[in-house]
């Protein structure tokens, strides 16, 4: 925040994140100038217009992109804020060790536009439930390489990076088929426990 010249009024410490609060008009205007034309979906723009920020700061707000790319930090920030990373080990009658191991990156939103934008970049399973919550799951060693390459170039900035580090080590083990051995499965089970403990 300081590196782009913002005068931060308050830094609020929560359980899982820091909140940088900008109250001065000069700082708010700087944020608007930095973000204008970079919003992927319409939601923040609608909030800004309801609060008449475009009039207050004499800024013409540009329309949303409705898409994203692998050459920006947007998806990394979105995963930090609204995504989850998981290692799943379930019972299986078809596997030699009677256990199935799966890696999963999961996004859930009330509106589908952001998830559909992500799905244009990475193959995932899109679904909607009866409550109107939309979900995008990117899972499996066939679908994850592109996302992992992206996150290596645009790393997560929160504690979730620790989860990703564990997740990535597990991915490498699975690519090498180590999850099919008892020793490898035992190690992945420990990784799963460590991943779940990051935010506790």
Coordinates of N, CA, C and O in Angstrom, one line a residue:
X1 N 0.8 -1.2 0.0 CA 0.0 0.0 0.0 C 0.9 1.3 0.0 O 0.6 2.2 -0.7
X2 N 1.9 1.3 0.8 CA 2.8 2.4 0.9 C 3.6 2.6 -0.3 O 3.9 3.7 -0.7
X3 N 3.9 1.5 -1.0 CA 4.8 1.5 -2.2 C 4.1 2.2 -3.4 O 4.7 2.7 -4.3
X4 N 2.7 2.3 -3.4 CA 2.0 3.1 -4.4 C 1.6 4.5 -4.0 O 0.8 5.1 -4.6
X5 N 2.1 4.9 -2.8 CA 1.9 6.2 -2.4 C 0.6 6.5 -1.7 O 0.1 7.6 -1.6
X6 N 0.0 5.5 -1.1 CA -1.2 5.6 -0.3 C -1.0 6.0 1.1 O -0.1 5.5 1.8
X7 N -1.8 7.0 1.6 CA -1.7 7.4 3.0 C -2.8 6.6 3.8 O -3.9 6.9 3.8
X8 N -2.3 5.5 4.4 CA -3.3 4.6 5.1 C -3.6 5.2 6.5 O -2.7 5.4 7.3
X9 N -4.9 5.3 6.7 CA -5.3 5.9 8.0 C -5.3 4.9 9.1 O -4.9 5.2 10.3
X10 N -5.7 3.7 8.8 CA -5.9 2.7 9.9 C -5.5 1.3 9.3 O -5.8 1.0 8.2
X11 N -4.8 0.5 10.2 CA -4.5 -0.9 9.9 C -5.2 -1.7 11.0 O -4.8 -1.6 12.1
X12 N -6.2 -2.4 10.6 CA -7.0 -3.2 11.5 C -6.5 -4.7 11.4 O -6.5 -5.3 10.3
X13 N -6.2 -5.3 12.5 CA -5.8 -6.7 12.6 C -6.9 -7.6 12.9 O -7.5 -7.5 14.0
X14 N -7.3 -8.5 12.0 CA -8.3 -9.5 12.3 C -7.7 -10.8 12.5 O -6.5 -11.0 12.7
X15 N -8.5 -11.8 12.6 CA -8.0 -13.2 12.9 C -7.3 -13.8 11.7 O -6.3 -14.5 11.9
X16 N -7.7 -13.4 10.5 CA -7.1 -14.0 9.3 C -6.4 -13.0 8.4 O -5.8 -13.4 7.4
X17 N -6.6 -11.7 8.6 CA -6.1 -10.8 7.7 C -5.9 -9.4 8.3 O -6.4 -9.1 9.4
X18 N -5.1 -8.6 7.6 CA -5.0 -7.2 7.9 C -5.9 -6.4 7.0 O -6.1 -6.7 5.8
X19 N -6.5 -5.3 7.6 CA -7.4 -4.4 6.8 C -6.7 -3.0 6.7 O -6.4 -2.4 7.8
X20 N -6.4 -2.6 5.5 CA -5.9 -1.2 5.4 C -7.1 -0.3 5.0 O -7.8 -0.5 4.0
X21 N -7.3 0.7 5.9 CA -8.4 1.6 5.7 C -8.0 3.0 5.3 O -7.1 3.6 6.0
X22 N -8.4 3.4 4.1 CA -8.1 4.7 3.6 C -9.3 5.6 3.7 O -10.3 5.4 3.1
X23 N -9.2 6.8 4.5 CA -10.3 7.6 4.7 C -10.1 9.0 4.0 O -11.1 9.7 3.7
X24 N -8.9 9.5 3.9 CA -8.7 10.8 3.3 C -9.0 10.8 1.8 O -8.8 9.8 1.1
X25 N -9.6 11.9 1.4 CA -10.1 12.0 0.0 C -9.0 11.7 -1.0 O -9.2 11.1 -2.1
X26 N -7.8 12.3 -0.7 CA -6.7 12.1 -1.7 C -6.3 10.6 -1.8 O -6.0 10.2 -2.9
X27 N -6.4 9.9 -0.7 CA -6.1 8.5 -0.8 C -7.1 7.7 -1.5 O -6.8 6.8 -2.3
X28 N -8.4 8.0 -1.2 CA -9.5 7.3 -1.9 C -9.4 7.5 -3.4 O -9.6 6.6 -4.2
X29 N -9.1 8.8 -3.8 CA -9.0 9.1 -5.2 C -7.9 8.3 -5.9 O -8.0 7.8 -7.0
X30 N -6.8 8.2 -5.1 CA -5.7 7.4 -5.7 C -6.1 5.9 -5.9 O -5.7 5.3 -6.9
X31 N -6.8 5.4 -4.9 CA -7.3 4.0 -5.1 C -8.2 3.8 -6.3 O -8.0 2.9 -7.1
X32 N -9.1 4.8 -6.5 CA -10.0 4.7 -7.6 C -9.2 4.8 -8.9 O -9.5 4.1 -9.9
X33 N -8.2 5.7 -9.0 CA -7.4 5.8 -10.2 C -6.6 4.5 -10.5 O -6.5 4.1 -11.7
X34 N -6.2 3.9 -9.5 CA -5.4 2.6 -9.7 C -6.3 1.5 -10.1 O -5.9 0.6 -10.9
X35 N -7.5 1.4 -9.6 CA -8.5 0.3 -9.9 C -9.3 0.5 -11.1 O -9.9 -0.4 -11.6
X36 N -9.5 1.8 -11.5 CA -10.5 2.1 -12.6 C -10.1 1.3 -13.9 O -8.9 1.4 -14.3
X37 N -11.0 0.6 -14.4 CA -10.7 -0.2 -15.6 C -10.1 -1.5 -15.4 O -9.9 -2.3 -16.3
X38 N -9.9 -1.9 -14.1 CA -9.3 -3.2 -13.7 C -10.3 -4.1 -13.0 O -9.9 -5.2 -12.8
X39 N -11.5 -3.7 -12.7 CA -12.5 -4.5 -12.1 C -12.9 -5.6 -13.1 O -13.3 -5.3 -14.2
X40 N -12.9 -6.9 -12.6 CA -13.3 -8.0 -13.5 C -14.8 -8.1 -13.5 O -15.4 -8.3 -14.6
X41 N -15.5 -8.0 -12.4 CA -17.0 -8.1 -12.3 C -17.6 -6.7 -12.0 O -16.9 -5.7 -11.8
X42 N -18.9 -6.6 -12.1 CA -19.6 -5.3 -11.9 C -19.9 -4.9 -10.5 O -20.3 -3.8 -10.2
X43 N -19.6 -5.8 -9.5 CA -20.1 -5.6 -8.1 C -19.5 -4.4 -7.4 O -20.2 -3.6 -6.8
X44 N -18.2 -4.2 -7.4 CA -17.6 -3.1 -6.8 C -17.9 -1.8 -7.5 O -18.1 -0.7 -6.9
X45 N -18.0 -1.9 -8.8 CA -18.4 -0.7 -9.6 C -19.8 -0.2 -9.2 O -20.1 1.0 -9.0
X46 N -20.7 -1.1 -9.0 CA -22.1 -0.8 -8.6 C -22.1 -0.1 -7.2 O -22.8 0.8 -6.9
X47 N -21.2 -0.6 -6.3 CA -21.1 0.0 -5.0 C -20.6 1.4 -5.1 O -21.1 2.3 -4.4
X48 N -19.6 1.6 -5.9 CA -19.0 3.0 -6.1 C -20.0 3.9 -6.6 O -20.1 5.1 -6.2
X49 N -20.8 3.5 -7.6 CA -21.8 4.3 -8.2 C -22.9 4.6 -7.2 O -23.4 5.8 -7.2
X50 N -23.3 3.7 -6.4 CA -24.4 3.9 -5.4 C -23.9 5.0 -4.4 O -24.7 5.8 -3.9
X51 N -22.6 5.0 -4.1 CA -22.1 6.0 -3.2 C -21.6 7.3 -3.9 O -21.1 8.1 -3.2
X52 N -21.9 7.3 -5.2 CA -21.6 8.5 -6.0 C -20.1 8.9 -6.0 O -19.8 10.1 -6.0
X53 N -19.3 7.9 -5.9 CA -17.8 8.2 -5.9 C -17.4 8.8 -7.2 O -16.4 9.6 -7.3
X54 N -18.0 8.4 -8.3 CA -17.6 9.0 -9.6 C -17.9 10.5 -9.7 O -17.1 11.2 -10.2
X55 N -19.0 10.9 -9.1 CA -19.3 12.3 -9.0 C -18.4 13.1 -8.0 O -17.9 14.1 -8.3
X56 N -18.3 12.5 -6.8 CA -17.5 13.1 -5.8 C -16.1 13.3 -6.1 O -15.5 14.3 -5.8
X57 N -15.5 12.4 -6.9 CA -14.1 12.5 -7.3 C -13.9 12.8 -8.7 O -12.7 12.8 -9.2
X58 N -15.0 13.2 -9.4 CA -14.9 13.6 -10.8 C -14.1 12.6 -11.7 O -13.2 12.9 -12.4
X59 N -14.5 11.3 -11.5 CA -13.9 10.2 -12.3 C -14.9 9.4 -13.1 O -16.0 9.1 -12.6
X60 N -14.7 9.2 -14.4 CA -15.6 8.4 -15.2 C -15.2 7.0 -15.0 O -14.1 6.5 -15.5
X61 N -16.1 6.2 -14.3 CA -15.8 4.8 -14.0 C -15.9 4.0 -15.3 O -16.9 4.0 -16.0
X62 N -14.9 3.2 -15.6 CA -14.8 2.4 -16.8 C -15.6 1.1 -16.5 O -15.7 0.6 -15.4
X63 N -16.2 0.4 -17.6 CA -16.9 -0.8 -17.4 C -16.1 -2.0 -16.9 O -14.8 -1.9 -17.1
X64 N -16.7 -3.0 -16.4 CA -15.9 -4.2 -15.9 C -15.3 -4.9 -17.1 O -15.8 -4.9 -18.2
X65 N -14.2 -5.6 -16.9 CA -13.5 -6.4 -17.9 C -14.3 -7.6 -18.3 O -14.3 -8.1 -19.4
X66 N -15.0 -8.2 -17.3 CA -15.7 -9.5 -17.5 C -14.8 -10.6 -17.9 O -15.2 -11.6 -18.5
X67 N -13.5 -10.5 -17.7 CA -12.6 -11.5 -18.0 C -11.3 -11.2 -17.2 O -11.1 -10.2 -16.6
X68 N -10.4 -12.2 -17.1 CA -9.1 -12.0 -16.4 C -8.1 -12.7 -17.3 O -8.4 -13.3 -18.3
X69 N -6.8 -12.7 -16.8 CA -5.7 -13.3 -17.5 C -4.7 -13.9 -16.6 O -4.8 -13.7 -15.4
X70 N -3.8 -14.6 -17.1 CA -2.7 -15.2 -16.3 C -1.5 -14.3 -16.2 O -0.4 -14.7 -15.8
X71 N -1.7 -13.0 -16.6 CA -0.6 -12.1 -16.6 C -0.8 -11.0 -15.5 O -0.2 -9.9 -15.6
X72 N -1.7 -11.2 -14.6 CA -2.0 -10.2 -13.5 C -2.2 -11.0 -12.2 O -2.4 -12.2 -12.2
X73 N -2.2 -10.2 -11.1 CA -2.3 -10.8 -9.8 C -3.8 -10.9 -9.4 O -4.1 -11.4 -8.3
X74 N -4.7 -10.6 -10.3 CA -6.1 -10.6 -9.9 C -6.6 -12.0 -9.3 O -7.2 -12.1 -8.3
X75 N -6.3 -13.1 -10.1 CA -6.8 -14.4 -9.6 C -6.1 -14.8 -8.3 O -6.8 -15.4 -7.4
X76 N -4.8 -14.4 -8.2 CA -4.1 -14.7 -6.9 C -4.8 -14.0 -5.7 O -5.0 -14.6 -4.7
X77 N -5.2 -12.8 -5.9 CA -5.9 -12.0 -4.9 C -7.2 -12.6 -4.6 O -7.7 -12.6 -3.4
X78 N -7.9 -13.0 -5.7 CA -9.3 -13.6 -5.5 C -9.2 -14.9 -4.7 O -10.0 -15.2 -3.8
X79 N -8.2 -15.7 -5.0 CA -8.0 -17.0 -4.3 C -7.7 -16.7 -2.8 O -8.2 -17.4 -1.9
X80 N -6.8 -15.7 -2.6 CA -6.5 -15.3 -1.2 C -7.7 -15.0 -0.4 O -7.9 -15.4 0.7
X81 N -8.6 -14.2 -1.1 CA -9.8 -13.7 -0.3 C -11.0 -14.6 -0.3 O -11.6 -14.8 0.7
X82 N -11.3 -15.3 -1.4 CA -12.5 -16.0 -1.5 C -12.4 -17.5 -1.9 O -13.4 -18.2 -2.2
X83 N -11.2 -18.0 -2.1 CA -11.0 -19.4 -2.5 C -10.6 -20.3 -1.4 O -10.2 -19.8 -0.3
X84 N -10.6 -21.6 -1.6 CA -10.0 -22.5 -0.6 C -9.2 -23.6 -1.3 O -9.4 -23.9 -2.5
X85 N -8.2 -24.1 -0.6 CA -7.3 -25.1 -1.1 C -7.4 -26.3 -0.2 O -7.4 -26.2 1.0
X86 N -7.5 -27.5 -0.9 CA -7.8 -28.7 0.0 C -7.0 -29.9 -0.5 O -6.8 -30.1 -1.7
X87 N -6.7 -30.8 0.4 CA -6.2 -32.1 0.1 C -7.3 -33.1 0.7 O -7.6 -33.0 1.9
X88 N -7.8 -33.9 -0.2 CA -8.9 -34.8 0.2 C -8.4 -36.3 0.1 O -7.9 -36.7 -0.9
X89 N -8.7 -37.0 1.2 CA -8.4 -38.4 1.2 C -9.7 -39.1 1.6 O -10.2 -38.9 2.7
X90 N -10.2 -40.0 0.7 CA -11.5 -40.6 0.9 C -11.3 -42.1 0.7 O -10.4 -42.6 0.1
X91 N -12.3 -42.9 1.3 CA -12.3 -44.3 1.1 C -12.6 -44.7 -0.4 O -13.3 -44.0 -1.0
X92 N -11.9 -45.8 -0.8 CA -12.1 -46.2 -2.2 C -12.0 -47.7 -2.3 O -11.0 -48.3 -1.8
X93 N -12.9 -48.4 -3.0 CA -12.9 -49.8 -3.1 C -12.0 -50.2 -4.4 O -11.7 -51.4 -4.6
X94 N -11.7 -49.2 -5.2 CA -11.0 -49.5 -6.5 C -9.5 -49.3 -6.3 O -8.8 -49.7 -7.2
X95 N -9.0 -48.6 -5.3 CA -7.6 -48.4 -5.1 C -7.0 -49.5 -4.2 O -7.6 -50.0 -3.3
X96 N -5.7 -49.8 -4.5 CA -5.0 -50.8 -3.8 C -5.0 -50.6 -2.3 O -5.1 -51.5 -1.5
X97 N -4.7 -49.3 -1.9 CA -4.6 -49.0 -0.5 C -6.0 -48.6 0.1 O -6.1 -48.2 1.2
X98 N -7.0 -48.7 -0.7 CA -8.4 -48.5 -0.3 C -8.6 -47.0 0.1 O -9.6 -46.6 0.8
X99 N -7.8 -46.1 -0.5 CA -7.9 -44.7 -0.3 C -7.7 -44.0 -1.6 O -6.8 -44.4 -2.4
X100 N -8.5 -42.9 -1.8 CA -8.3 -42.1 -3.0 C -7.9 -40.7 -2.5 O -8.4 -40.1 -1.6
X101 N -6.9 -40.2 -3.2 CA -6.3 -38.8 -2.8 C -6.6 -37.8 -4.0 O -6.5 -38.1 -5.1
X102 N -7.2 -36.7 -3.6 CA -7.5 -35.7 -4.6 C -7.1 -34.3 -4.1 O -7.3 -34.0 -2.9
X103 N -6.6 -33.5 -5.0 CA -6.3 -32.1 -4.7 C -7.4 -31.2 -5.3 O -7.9 -31.5 -6.4
X104 N -7.7 -30.1 -4.6 CA -8.9 -29.3 -5.0 C -8.7 -27.8 -4.7 O -8.3 -27.5 -3.5
X105 N -8.9 -27.0 -5.7 CA -9.0 -25.6 -5.4 C -10.5 -25.2 -5.7 O -11.0 -25.5 -6.8
X106 N -11.1 -24.5 -4.7 CA -12.6 -24.4 -4.7 C -12.9 -22.9 -4.6 O -12.4 -22.2 -3.7
X107 N -13.8 -22.4 -5.4 CA -14.3 -21.0 -5.4 C -15.9 -21.1 -5.3 O -16.5 -21.9 -6.0
X108 N -16.4 -20.3 -4.4 CA -17.9 -20.2 -4.3 C -18.3 -18.7 -4.3 O -17.7 -17.9 -3.6
X109 N -19.4 -18.4 -5.1 CA -19.9 -17.0 -5.2 C -21.4 -17.0 -5.4 O -21.9 -18.0 -6.0
X110 N -22.0 -15.9 -5.0 CA -23.4 -15.8 -5.3 C -23.7 -15.5 -6.7 O -24.8 -15.7 -7.2
X111 N -22.8 -14.8 -7.4 CA -22.9 -14.5 -8.8 C -21.9 -15.3 -9.6 O -20.8 -15.5 -9.2
X112 N -22.3 -15.8 -10.8 CA -21.4 -16.7 -11.6 C -20.3 -16.0 -12.4 O -19.4 -16.6 -12.8
X113 N -20.4 -14.7 -12.6 CA -19.6 -14.0 -13.6 C -18.1 -14.2 -13.3 O -17.3 -14.5 -14.3
X114 N -17.6 -14.1 -12.1 CA -16.2 -14.2 -11.8 C -15.7 -15.6 -12.0 O -14.6 -15.9 -12.5
X115 N -16.5 -16.6 -11.6 CA -16.2 -18.0 -11.7 C -16.1 -18.4 -13.2 O -15.2 -19.2 -13.6
X116 N -17.0 -17.9 -14.0 CA -17.0 -18.2 -15.5 C -15.7 -17.6 -16.1 O -15.2 -18.1 -17.1
X117 N -15.3 -16.4 -15.6 CA -14.1 -15.8 -16.1 C -12.9 -16.6 -15.8 O -12.0 -16.8 -16.7
X118 N -12.9 -17.2 -14.6 CA -11.7 -18.1 -14.2 C -11.8 -19.4 -15.1 O -10.7 -19.9 -15.5
X119 N -13.0 -19.9 -15.4 CA -13.1 -21.1 -16.1 C -12.6 -21.0 -17.5 O -12.3 -22.0 -18.1
X120 N -12.6 -19.8 -18.1 CA -12.0 -19.6 -19.4 C -10.5 -19.9 -19.4 O -9.9 -20.1 -20.5
X121 N -9.9 -19.8 -18.2 CA -8.4 -20.0 -18.2 C -8.0 -21.3 -17.7 O -7.0 -21.9 -18.1
X122 N -8.8 -21.9 -16.8 CA -8.4 -23.2 -16.2 C -9.7 -24.1 -16.2 O -10.8 -23.8 -15.8
X123 N -9.4 -25.4 -16.6 CA -10.5 -26.3 -16.7 C -11.0 -26.7 -15.3 O -10.2 -27.1 -14.4
X124 N -12.3 -26.5 -15.1 CA -12.9 -26.8 -13.7 C -14.3 -27.2 -13.9 O -14.9 -27.1 -14.9
X125 N -14.9 -27.7 -12.8 CA -16.2 -28.2 -12.7 C -17.1 -27.1 -12.1 O -17.0 -26.7 -11.0
X126 N -18.0 -26.5 -12.9 CA -18.9 -25.4 -12.5 C -20.2 -26.0 -12.1 O -20.8 -26.8 -12.9
X127 N -20.8 -25.6 -11.0 CA -22.1 -26.1 -10.6 C -22.8 -25.0 -9.8 O -22.2 -24.1 -9.3
X128 N -24.1 -25.2 -9.6 CA -24.9 -24.3 -8.8 C -25.9 -25.1 -7.9 O -26.4 -26.1 -8.4
X129 N -26.1 -24.7 -6.7 CA -26.9 -25.4 -5.8 C -28.3 -24.7 -5.7 O -28.6 -23.7 -6.3
X130 N -29.2 -25.3 -4.9 CA -30.6 -24.9 -4.9 C -30.7 -23.5 -4.2 O -31.7 -22.8 -4.3
X131 N -29.7 -23.1 -3.4 CA -29.7 -21.8 -2.7 C -29.1 -20.7 -3.6 O -29.0 -19.6 -3.2
X132 N -28.7 -21.1 -4.8 CA -28.2 -20.1 -5.8 C -26.8 -19.8 -5.6 O -26.3 -18.7 -6.1
X133 N -26.0 -20.6 -4.9 CA -24.6 -20.4 -4.7 C -23.9 -21.2 -5.9 O -24.1 -22.4 -6.1
X134 N -23.0 -20.5 -6.5 CA -22.3 -21.0 -7.7 C -20.9 -21.5 -7.2 O -20.3 -20.8 -6.4
X135 N -20.4 -22.6 -7.8 CA -19.2 -23.2 -7.3 C -18.3 -23.6 -8.5 O -18.8 -24.1 -9.5
X136 N -17.0 -23.3 -8.4 CA -16.0 -23.8 -9.4 C -15.0 -24.6 -8.7 O -14.3 -24.0 -7.8
X137 N -14.8 -25.8 -9.1 CA -13.8 -26.7 -8.5 C -12.7 -27.0 -9.6 O -13.1 -27.5 -10.6
X138 N -11.5 -26.7 -9.3 CA -10.4 -27.2 -10.2 C -9.6 -28.3 -9.4 O -9.1 -28.0 -8.3
X139 N -9.6 -29.4 -10.0 CA -9.1 -30.6 -9.3 C -8.4 -31.6 -10.2 O -8.6 -31.6 -11.4
X140 N -7.5 -32.4 -9.6 CA -6.9 -33.4 -10.4 C -5.5 -33.0 -11.0 O -5.4 -31.8 -11.3
X141 N -4.6 -33.9 -11.1 CA -3.3 -33.6 -11.6 C -3.3 -33.2 -13.1 O -2.3 -32.6 -13.6
X142 N -4.4 -33.5 -13.8 CA -4.5 -33.1 -15.2 C -4.9 -31.6 -15.4 O -4.5 -31.0 -16.3
X143 N -5.7 -31.1 -14.4 CA -6.3 -29.8 -14.6 C -5.5 -28.7 -13.8 O -5.6 -27.5 -14.0
X144 N -4.7 -29.2 -12.8 CA -4.0 -28.2 -11.9 C -2.7 -27.6 -12.4 O -2.3 -26.6 -11.9
X145 N -2.0 -28.3 -13.4 CA -0.6 -27.7 -13.8 C -0.7 -26.2 -14.2 O 0.2 -25.5 -13.8
X146 N -1.7 -25.8 -14.9 CA -1.7 -24.4 -15.4 C -1.9 -23.5 -14.2 O -1.3 -22.4 -14.1
X147 N -2.8 -23.9 -13.3 CA -3.0 -23.0 -12.1 C -1.8 -23.0 -11.2 O -1.4 -21.9 -10.7
X148 N -1.1 -24.1 -11.1 CA 0.1 -24.1 -10.2 C 1.2 -23.2 -10.9 O 1.9 -22.5 -10.2
X149 N 1.4 -23.3 -12.2 CA 2.3 -22.5 -12.9 C 2.0 -21.0 -12.7 O 2.9 -20.2 -12.5
X150 N 0.7 -20.7 -12.8 CA 0.3 -19.3 -12.5 C 0.6 -18.8 -11.1 O 1.2 -17.7 -10.9
X151 N 0.3 -19.7 -10.1 CA 0.5 -19.3 -8.7 C 2.0 -19.2 -8.3 O 2.4 -18.5 -7.4
X152 N 2.8 -20.0 -9.1 CA 4.3 -19.8 -8.9 C 4.8 -18.5 -9.4 O 5.7 -17.9 -8.8
X153 N 4.1 -17.9 -10.4 CA 4.5 -16.6 -10.9 C 3.9 -15.5 -10.2 O 4.4 -14.4 -10.1
X154 N 2.6 -15.7 -9.7 CA 1.9 -14.7 -9.0 C 1.5 -15.2 -7.6 O 0.3 -15.6 -7.4
X155 N 2.4 -15.3 -6.7 CA 2.2 -16.0 -5.4 C 1.1 -15.3 -4.5 O 0.9 -14.1 -4.6
X156 N 0.5 -16.2 -3.7 CA -0.5 -15.7 -2.7 C 0.2 -14.9 -1.7 O 1.4 -15.1 -1.4
X157 N -0.5 -13.9 -1.1 CA 0.1 -12.9 -0.2 C -0.3 -13.1 1.2 O 0.2 -12.4 2.1
X158 N -1.2 -14.0 1.5 CA -1.7 -14.2 2.8 C -1.2 -15.5 3.4 O -0.3 -16.2 2.8
X159 N -1.7 -15.9 4.6 CA -1.3 -17.2 5.2 C -1.7 -18.4 4.2 O -1.1 -19.4 4.4
X160 N -2.5 -18.1 3.3 CA -2.9 -19.2 2.4 C -1.7 -19.6 1.5 O -1.7 -20.7 1.0
X161 N -0.7 -18.8 1.5 CA 0.5 -19.2 0.8 C 1.1 -20.5 1.4 O 1.7 -21.4 0.8
X162 N 1.0 -20.5 2.8 CA 1.5 -21.7 3.5 C 0.7 -23.0 3.1 O 1.3 -24.1 2.9
X163 N -0.6 -22.8 2.9 CA -1.4 -23.9 2.4 C -1.0 -24.3 1.0 O -0.9 -25.5 0.7
X164 N -0.7 -23.3 0.2 CA -0.3 -23.6 -1.2 C 1.0 -24.3 -1.2 O 1.2 -25.3 -2.0
X165 N 1.9 -24.0 -0.4 CA 3.2 -24.6 -0.3 C 3.1 -26.1 0.0 O 3.7 -27.0 -0.7
X166 N 2.2 -26.4 1.0 CA 1.9 -27.8 1.3 C 1.2 -28.5 0.1 O 1.5 -29.7 -0.2
X167 N 0.2 -27.8 -0.4 CA -0.6 -28.3 -1.6 C 0.3 -28.7 -2.7 O 0.2 -29.7 -3.4
X168 N 1.3 -27.8 -3.0 CA 2.2 -28.0 -4.2 C 3.1 -29.2 -3.9 O 3.4 -30.0 -4.9
X169 N 3.6 -29.4 -2.7 CA 4.4 -30.5 -2.4 C 3.6 -31.8 -2.6 O 4.1 -32.8 -3.2
X170 N 2.4 -31.8 -2.2 CA 1.5 -33.0 -2.4 C 1.3 -33.2 -3.9 O 1.3 -34.4 -4.4
X171 N 1.1 -32.2 -4.7 CA 0.9 -32.3 -6.1 C 2.1 -33.0 -6.7 O 1.9 -33.9 -7.6
X172 N 3.3 -32.6 -6.4 CA 4.5 -33.2 -6.9 C 4.6 -34.6 -6.6 O 5.0 -35.5 -7.4
X173 N 4.2 -35.0 -5.3 CA 4.2 -36.4 -4.9 C 3.2 -37.2 -5.8 O 3.5 -38.3 -6.2
X174 N 2.1 -36.6 -6.1 CA 1.0 -37.3 -6.8 C 1.5 -37.5 -8.3 O 1.2 -38.5 -8.9
X175 N 2.1 -36.5 -8.8 CA 2.6 -36.6 -10.2 C 3.6 -37.8 -10.3 O 3.7 -38.5 -11.3
X176 N 4.4 -37.9 -9.2 CA 5.4 -39.0 -9.2 C 4.8 -40.4 -8.7 O 5.5 -41.3 -8.4
X177 N 3.4 -40.4 -8.5 CA 2.7 -41.6 -8.1 C 3.0 -42.1 -6.7 O 2.7 -43.2 -6.3
X178 N 3.6 -41.2 -5.9 CA 3.9 -41.6 -4.5 C 2.7 -41.8 -3.6 O 2.8 -42.5 -2.6
X179 N 1.5 -41.2 -4.0 CA 0.3 -41.4 -3.2 C -0.2 -42.8 -3.3 O -1.1 -43.2 -2.6
X180 N 0.3 -43.6 -4.3 CA -0.1 -45.0 -4.4 C 0.7 -45.9 -3.5 O 0.4 -47.1 -3.5
X181 N 1.7 -45.4 -2.8 CA 2.4 -46.2 -1.9 C 2.0 -45.9 -0.4 O 1.5 -44.8 -0.2
X182 N 2.2 -46.8 0.5 CA 1.7 -46.6 1.8 C 2.5 -45.5 2.5 O 1.9 -44.7 3.2
X183 N 3.8 -45.4 2.2 CA 4.7 -44.4 2.8 C 4.2 -43.0 2.3 O 4.1 -42.0 3.0
X184 N 4.0 -42.9 1.0 CA 3.5 -41.7 0.4 C 2.2 -41.2 0.9 O 2.0 -40.1 1.2
X185 N 1.2 -42.2 1.0 CA -0.1 -41.8 1.5 C 0.0 -41.3 2.9 O -0.7 -40.4 3.3
X186 N 0.8 -42.0 3.7 CA 0.9 -41.5 5.1 C 1.5 -40.1 5.2 O 1.0 -39.3 6.0
X187 N 2.5 -39.8 4.3 CA 3.0 -38.5 4.3 C 2.0 -37.4 3.8 O 1.9 -36.3 4.4
X188 N 1.2 -37.8 2.9 CA 0.2 -36.9 2.4 C -0.9 -36.6 3.5 O -1.4 -35.5 3.6
X189 N -1.2 -37.7 4.2 CA -2.2 -37.5 5.3 C -1.7 -36.5 6.3 O -2.4 -35.7 6.9
X190 N -0.4 -36.5 6.6 CA 0.2 -35.5 7.5 C 0.2 -34.1 6.9 O 0.0 -33.1 7.6
X191 N 0.4 -34.0 5.6 CA 0.3 -32.8 4.9 C -1.1 -32.2 5.0 O -1.3 -31.0 5.2
X192 N -2.1 -33.1 4.8 CA -3.5 -32.6 4.9 C -3.7 -32.0 6.3 O -4.4 -31.0 6.4
X193 N -3.3 -32.7 7.3 CA -3.5 -32.2 8.7 C -2.8 -30.8 8.9 O -3.4 -29.9 9.5
X194 N -1.6 -30.7 8.4 CA -0.8 -29.4 8.5 C -1.6 -28.3 7.7 O -1.6 -27.2 8.2
X195 N -2.1 -28.6 6.5 CA -2.8 -27.6 5.7 C -4.0 -27.1 6.5 O -4.3 -25.9 6.5
X196 N -4.7 -28.0 7.1 CA -5.9 -27.6 7.8 C -5.6 -26.8 9.1 O -6.5 -26.1 9.6
X197 N -4.4 -27.0 9.6 CA -4.0 -26.2 10.8 C -3.6 -24.8 10.6 O -3.4 -24.1 11.5
X198 N -3.4 -24.5 9.3 CA -2.8 -23.1 9.0 C -3.6 -22.0 9.6 O -3.1 -21.0 10.2
X199 N -4.9 -22.1 9.5 CA -5.8 -21.0 10.0 C -6.3 -21.2 11.4 O -7.2 -20.5 11.8
X200 N -5.8 -22.2 12.1 CA -6.3 -22.5 13.4 C -5.4 -21.9 14.5 O -4.3 -21.6 14.3

